[in-house]
XYZ file of C-alpha atoms in Angstrom:
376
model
C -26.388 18.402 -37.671
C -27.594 14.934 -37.093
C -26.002 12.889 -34.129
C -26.300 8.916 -33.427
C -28.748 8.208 -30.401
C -26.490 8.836 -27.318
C -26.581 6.499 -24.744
C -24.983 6.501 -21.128
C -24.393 3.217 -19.135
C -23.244 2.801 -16.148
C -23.046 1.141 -12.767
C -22.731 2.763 -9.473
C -22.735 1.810 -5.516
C -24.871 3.049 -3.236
C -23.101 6.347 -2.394
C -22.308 7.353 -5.836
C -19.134 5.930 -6.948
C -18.132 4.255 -9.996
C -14.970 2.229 -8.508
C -12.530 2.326 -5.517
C -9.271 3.274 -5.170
C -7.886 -0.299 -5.079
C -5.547 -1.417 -8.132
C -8.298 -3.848 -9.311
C -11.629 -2.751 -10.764
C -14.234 -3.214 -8.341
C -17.072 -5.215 -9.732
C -20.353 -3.344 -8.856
C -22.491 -5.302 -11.696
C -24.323 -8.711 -10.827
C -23.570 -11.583 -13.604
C -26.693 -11.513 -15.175
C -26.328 -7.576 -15.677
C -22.912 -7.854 -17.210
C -24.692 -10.238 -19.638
C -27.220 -7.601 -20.402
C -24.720 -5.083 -20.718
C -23.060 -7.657 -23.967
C -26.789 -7.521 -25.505
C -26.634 -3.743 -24.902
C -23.508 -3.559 -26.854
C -24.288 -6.358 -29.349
C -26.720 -3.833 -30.390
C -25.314 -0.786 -30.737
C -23.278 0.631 -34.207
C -20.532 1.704 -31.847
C -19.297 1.889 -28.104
C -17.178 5.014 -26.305
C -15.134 5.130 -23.808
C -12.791 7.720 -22.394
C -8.906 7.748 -22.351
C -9.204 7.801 -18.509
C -10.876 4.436 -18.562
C -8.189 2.870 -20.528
C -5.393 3.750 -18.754
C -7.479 2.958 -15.456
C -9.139 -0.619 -16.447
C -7.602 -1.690 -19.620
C -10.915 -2.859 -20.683
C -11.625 -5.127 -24.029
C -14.947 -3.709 -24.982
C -16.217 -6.741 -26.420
C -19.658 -8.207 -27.578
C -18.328 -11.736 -25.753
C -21.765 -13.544 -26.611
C -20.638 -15.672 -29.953
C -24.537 -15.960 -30.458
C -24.999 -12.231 -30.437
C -21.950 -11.921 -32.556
C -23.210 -14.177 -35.193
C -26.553 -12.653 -35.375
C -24.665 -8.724 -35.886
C -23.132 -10.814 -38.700
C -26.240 -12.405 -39.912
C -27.487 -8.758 -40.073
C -24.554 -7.466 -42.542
C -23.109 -5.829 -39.403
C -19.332 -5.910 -38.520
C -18.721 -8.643 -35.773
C -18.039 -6.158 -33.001
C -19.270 -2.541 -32.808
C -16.727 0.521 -34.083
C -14.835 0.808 -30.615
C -14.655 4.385 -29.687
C -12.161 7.047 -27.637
C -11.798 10.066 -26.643
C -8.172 11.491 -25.534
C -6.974 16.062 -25.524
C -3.444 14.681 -25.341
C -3.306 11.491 -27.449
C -1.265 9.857 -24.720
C -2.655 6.346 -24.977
C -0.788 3.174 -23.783
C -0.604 0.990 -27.448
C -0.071 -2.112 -25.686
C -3.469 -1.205 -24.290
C -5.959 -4.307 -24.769
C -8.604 -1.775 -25.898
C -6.384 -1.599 -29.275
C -5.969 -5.335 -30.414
C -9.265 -7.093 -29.661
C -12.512 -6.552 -31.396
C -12.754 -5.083 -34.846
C -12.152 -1.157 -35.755
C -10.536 1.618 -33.515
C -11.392 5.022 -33.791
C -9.751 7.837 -31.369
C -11.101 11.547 -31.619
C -8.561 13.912 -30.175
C -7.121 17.762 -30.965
C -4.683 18.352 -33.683
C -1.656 18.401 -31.325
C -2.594 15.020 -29.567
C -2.791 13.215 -33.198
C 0.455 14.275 -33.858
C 1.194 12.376 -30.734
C -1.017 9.353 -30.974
C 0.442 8.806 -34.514
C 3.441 8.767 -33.447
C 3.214 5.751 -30.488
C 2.048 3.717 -33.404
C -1.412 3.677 -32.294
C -3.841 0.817 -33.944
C -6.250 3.072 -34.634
C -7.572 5.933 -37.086
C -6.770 8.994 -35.487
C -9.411 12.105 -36.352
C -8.395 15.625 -34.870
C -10.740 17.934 -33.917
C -8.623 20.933 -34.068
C -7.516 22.774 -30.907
C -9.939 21.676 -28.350
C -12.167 18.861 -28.364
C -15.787 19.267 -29.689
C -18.817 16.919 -28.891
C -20.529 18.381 -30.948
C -18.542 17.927 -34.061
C -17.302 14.288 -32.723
C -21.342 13.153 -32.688
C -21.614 14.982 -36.089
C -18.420 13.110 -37.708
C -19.410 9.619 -36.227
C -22.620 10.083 -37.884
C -22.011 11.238 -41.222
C -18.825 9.896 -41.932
C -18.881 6.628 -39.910
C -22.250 5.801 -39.994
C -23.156 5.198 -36.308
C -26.794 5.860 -35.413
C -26.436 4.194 -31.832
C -23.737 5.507 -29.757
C -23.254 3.505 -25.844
C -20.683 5.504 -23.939
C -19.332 3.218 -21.255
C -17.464 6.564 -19.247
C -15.854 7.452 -17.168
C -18.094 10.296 -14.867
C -16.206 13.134 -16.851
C -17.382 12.082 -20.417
C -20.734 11.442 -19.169
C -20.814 14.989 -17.232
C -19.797 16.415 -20.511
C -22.413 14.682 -23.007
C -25.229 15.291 -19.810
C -24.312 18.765 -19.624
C -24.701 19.730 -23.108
C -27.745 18.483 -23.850
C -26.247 15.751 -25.645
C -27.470 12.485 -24.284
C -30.192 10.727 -25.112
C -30.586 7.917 -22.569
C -28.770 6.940 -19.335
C -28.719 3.344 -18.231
C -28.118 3.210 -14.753
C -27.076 0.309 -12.803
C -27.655 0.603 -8.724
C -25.393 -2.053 -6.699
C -26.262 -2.780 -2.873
C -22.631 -1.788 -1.254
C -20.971 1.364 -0.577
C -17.343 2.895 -1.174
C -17.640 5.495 1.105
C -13.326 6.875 -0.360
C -13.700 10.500 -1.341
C -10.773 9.784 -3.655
C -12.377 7.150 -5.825
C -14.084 8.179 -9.054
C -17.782 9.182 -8.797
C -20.349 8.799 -12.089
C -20.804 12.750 -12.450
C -18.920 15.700 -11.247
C -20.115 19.405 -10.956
C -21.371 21.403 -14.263
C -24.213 23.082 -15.406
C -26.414 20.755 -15.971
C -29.888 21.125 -17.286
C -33.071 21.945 -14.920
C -35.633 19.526 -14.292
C -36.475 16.035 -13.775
C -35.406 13.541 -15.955
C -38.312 10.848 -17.422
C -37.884 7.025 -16.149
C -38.787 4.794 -18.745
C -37.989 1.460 -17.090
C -36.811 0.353 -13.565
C -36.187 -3.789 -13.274
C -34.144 -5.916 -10.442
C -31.452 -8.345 -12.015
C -30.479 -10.177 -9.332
C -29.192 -7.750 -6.969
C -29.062 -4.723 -8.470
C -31.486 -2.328 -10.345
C -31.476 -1.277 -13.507
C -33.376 2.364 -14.016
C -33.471 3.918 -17.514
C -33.999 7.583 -17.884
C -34.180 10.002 -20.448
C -33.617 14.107 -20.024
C -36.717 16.041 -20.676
C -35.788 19.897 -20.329
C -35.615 21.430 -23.696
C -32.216 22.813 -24.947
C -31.049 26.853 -24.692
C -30.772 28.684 -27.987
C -30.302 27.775 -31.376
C -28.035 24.565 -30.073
C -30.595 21.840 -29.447
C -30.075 19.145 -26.671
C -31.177 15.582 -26.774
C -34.423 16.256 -25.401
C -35.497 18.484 -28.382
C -35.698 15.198 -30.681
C -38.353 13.411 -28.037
C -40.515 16.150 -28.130
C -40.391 16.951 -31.995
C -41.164 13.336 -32.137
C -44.128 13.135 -30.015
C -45.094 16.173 -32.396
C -44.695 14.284 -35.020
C -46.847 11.072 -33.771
C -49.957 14.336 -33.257
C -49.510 14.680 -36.658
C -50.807 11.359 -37.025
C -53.999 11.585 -35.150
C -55.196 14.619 -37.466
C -58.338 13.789 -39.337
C -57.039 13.688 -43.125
C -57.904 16.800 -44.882
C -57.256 18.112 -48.552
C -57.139 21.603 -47.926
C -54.748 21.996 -44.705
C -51.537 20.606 -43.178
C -51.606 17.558 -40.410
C -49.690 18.777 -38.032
C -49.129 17.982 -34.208
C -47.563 20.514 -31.305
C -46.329 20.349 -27.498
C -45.609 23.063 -25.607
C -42.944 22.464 -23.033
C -41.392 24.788 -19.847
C -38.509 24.592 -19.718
C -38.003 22.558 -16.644
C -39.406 19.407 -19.020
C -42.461 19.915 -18.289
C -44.968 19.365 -20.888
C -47.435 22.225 -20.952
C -49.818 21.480 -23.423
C -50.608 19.594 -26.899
C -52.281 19.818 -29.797
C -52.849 18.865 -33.544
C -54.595 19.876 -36.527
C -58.493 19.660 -36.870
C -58.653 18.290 -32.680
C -62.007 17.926 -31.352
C -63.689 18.425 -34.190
C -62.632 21.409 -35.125
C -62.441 21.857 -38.749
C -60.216 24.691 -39.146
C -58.100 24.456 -35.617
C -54.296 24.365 -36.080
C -52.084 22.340 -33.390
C -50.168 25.417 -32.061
C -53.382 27.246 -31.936
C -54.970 24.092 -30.213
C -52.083 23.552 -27.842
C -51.946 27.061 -26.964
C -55.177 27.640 -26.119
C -54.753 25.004 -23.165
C -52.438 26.977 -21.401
C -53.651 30.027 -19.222
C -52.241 33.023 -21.025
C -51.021 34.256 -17.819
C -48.691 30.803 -17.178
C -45.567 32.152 -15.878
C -43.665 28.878 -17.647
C -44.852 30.359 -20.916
C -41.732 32.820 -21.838
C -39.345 30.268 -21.090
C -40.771 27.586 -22.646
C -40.322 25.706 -26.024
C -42.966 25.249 -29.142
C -42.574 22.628 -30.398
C -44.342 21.970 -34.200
C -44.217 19.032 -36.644
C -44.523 22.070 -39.175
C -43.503 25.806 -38.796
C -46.163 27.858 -37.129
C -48.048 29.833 -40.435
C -47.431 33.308 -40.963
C -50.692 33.720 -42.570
C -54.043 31.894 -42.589
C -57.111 32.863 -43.911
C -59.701 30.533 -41.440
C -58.801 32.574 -38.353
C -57.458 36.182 -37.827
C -54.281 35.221 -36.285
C -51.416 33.140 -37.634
C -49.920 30.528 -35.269
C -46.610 32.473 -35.577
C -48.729 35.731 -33.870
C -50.476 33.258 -31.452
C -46.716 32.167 -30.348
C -45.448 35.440 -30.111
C -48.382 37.076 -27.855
C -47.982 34.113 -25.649
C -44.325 35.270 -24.869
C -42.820 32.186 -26.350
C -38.843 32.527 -27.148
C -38.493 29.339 -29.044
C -39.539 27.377 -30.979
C -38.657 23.875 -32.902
C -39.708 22.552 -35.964
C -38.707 20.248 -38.596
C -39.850 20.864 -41.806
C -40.305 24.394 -43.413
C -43.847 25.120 -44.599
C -44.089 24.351 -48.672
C -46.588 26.605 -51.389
C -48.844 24.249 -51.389
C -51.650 26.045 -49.477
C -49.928 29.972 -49.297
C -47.099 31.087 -51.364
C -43.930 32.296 -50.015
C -45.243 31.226 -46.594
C -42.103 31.982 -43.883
C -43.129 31.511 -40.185
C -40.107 31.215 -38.957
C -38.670 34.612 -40.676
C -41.629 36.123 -38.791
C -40.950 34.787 -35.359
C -36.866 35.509 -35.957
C -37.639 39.035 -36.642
C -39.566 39.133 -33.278
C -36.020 37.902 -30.875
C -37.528 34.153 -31.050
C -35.068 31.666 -31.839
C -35.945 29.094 -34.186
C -34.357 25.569 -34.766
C -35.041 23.386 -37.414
C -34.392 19.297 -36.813
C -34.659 18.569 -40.780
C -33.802 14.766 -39.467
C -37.671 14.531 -38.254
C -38.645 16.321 -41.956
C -39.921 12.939 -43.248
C -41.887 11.883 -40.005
C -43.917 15.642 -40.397
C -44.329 15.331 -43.976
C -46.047 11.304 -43.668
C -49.269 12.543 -42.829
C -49.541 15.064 -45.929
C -48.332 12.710 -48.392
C -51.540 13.159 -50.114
C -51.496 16.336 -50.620
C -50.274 18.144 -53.958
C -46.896 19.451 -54.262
């Protein structure tokens, strides 16, 4: 199901930690980085934090900039993003300051902990999530039901573990400030899991005042039929291939990129490349790669359009191509139509092989743009 844009920000000393053990937060973030953390927030549909950092810094969560304020209004927006938490037990100070500033409260806990929460008079909607708590289903609800297409999680180091670990952030802002804590009992940014292999991509790295700011986004592809964050930038960048296809009336545009699953990228390709008339961009992508690549069986396809099951320019279908190079999955985001072969069902073909194939129908309209023109 389709989740807001998940992204993790943070600030952090030197040796790892996110505060000390001292009853008063420690300030790690210069004052020109706090400001751009109020023009992250200002633009954002909704901010998270976890129960732990309530209790522990009884923050506000505000957008404080009046100009950034007016602006979200300007837009149609709600003054102050949807503030966001997270509590198992529903045990929640309601004096807390996190519950009477900004605009609306929303706390995601399990169906034992609303029961709770409801009754210390909480100012807040209260959703259960049945026994447990799901991240999953949380992303899912504030999504559909709320609306929230930008997500800033704000911590503490076990939410962001979680969402890292599960494939389930898109972006972590990370502040770097010159001092050290050096107190093995003070709160670090991320604890032990299982989290994915690989490096992750930097995207930015810039010095306000004394600190640095590094962005980074995860680039291993998910496991299974459960896709991570890092699925949607890849299906993407197939998507933008499927723009550089030379139009055609008798074929599909279509872009691919074949990743290990480490993150790296293997290989790309789209429809009609190098002059090829009758090329397809698995085919093209594929053929980059030397067969004998031991990255191949544990890497990901990824295609703007399912691989074809049949074709009648070349004697093997993409799906075939995929399957003799030892690929195991594949992602996709829009299932091929009639328009060219009938009853056309790549992805039945490569399930019935043991490949596992997951469909991101949230990219459908970004695959179909470049075959607008074509019937049906």
């Amino acid at each position: 199901m389709p989740h807001p844009y998940v992204l993790l920000s943070a600030a952090v000393s030197l040796d790892g930690y996110l505060d000390d053990t001292g009853p008063d937060r420690l300030l790690l973030s210069s004052p020109a980085d706090f400001d751009r953390v109020d023009e992250v927030r200002a633009g954002v549909d909704a901010i998270l934090i976890g129960a732990g950092t309530i209790r522990a810094d009884n923050p506000r969560l505000l957008v404080n900039s009046e100009e950034r304020r007016a602006a979200r209004r300007a837009a149609g927006k709600p003054e102050y993003p949807l503030k966001v938490t997270v509590s198992g037990s529903g045990d929640l100070d309601p004096d807390a300051r996190f519950w009477h500033t900004g605009g609306e409260k929303l706390l995601y806990t399990t169906d034992r902990g609303a029961e709770r929460a409801r009754a210390r008079g909480l100012a807040t909607d209260v959703v259960p999530l049945g026994a447990g708590l799901d991240w999953r289903r949380l992303l899912t609800h504030l999504h559909d039901v709320r609306g929230v297409r930008r997500l800033m999680v704000e911590g503490g180091g076990q939410i962001h573990t979680q969402l890292l670990t599960q494939g389930l952030a898109d972006e972590l802002q990370l502040v770097l400030a010159p001092l050290f804590v050096g107190d093995s009992g003070a709160p670090r940014l991320f604890g032990p899991g299982g989290y994915q292999g690989g490096r992750l991509r930097l995207l930015e790295s810039r010095r306000i005042e004394d600190v640095i700011l590094m962005r980074y986004e995860p680039t291993a592809p998910g496991t299974g039929g459960l896709p991570a964050a890092a699925d949607h930038h890849w299906l993407a960048l197939a998507c933008d291939l499927a723009e550089r296809c030379p139009p055609s009336d008798t074929a599909f545009s279509v872009g691919a990129v074949v990743v290990a699953a480490d993150g790296t990228e293997l290989a790309r390709g789209h429809s009609r490349e190098a002059g090829d008339p009758v090329v397809h961009a698995e085919e093209a992508a594929l053929a980059k790669i030397d067969p004998a690549d031991p990255r191949l069986p544990g890497a990901t396809v990824y295609s703007s359009l399912e691989p074809c099951a049949r074709r009648a320019s070349r004697p093997a279908p993409c799906a075939r191509l995929i399957l003799d190079a030892g690929v195991r999955r594949v992602v996709t985001a829009w299932r091929e139509p009639d328009t060219f072969v009938t009853d056309a069902d790549g992805s039945g073909l490569l399930a019935a092989q043991g490949v596992v194939v997951v469909v991101l129908p949230e990219h459908e309209e970004r695959a179909k743009a470049p075959n607008r023109h074509l019937p049906g």
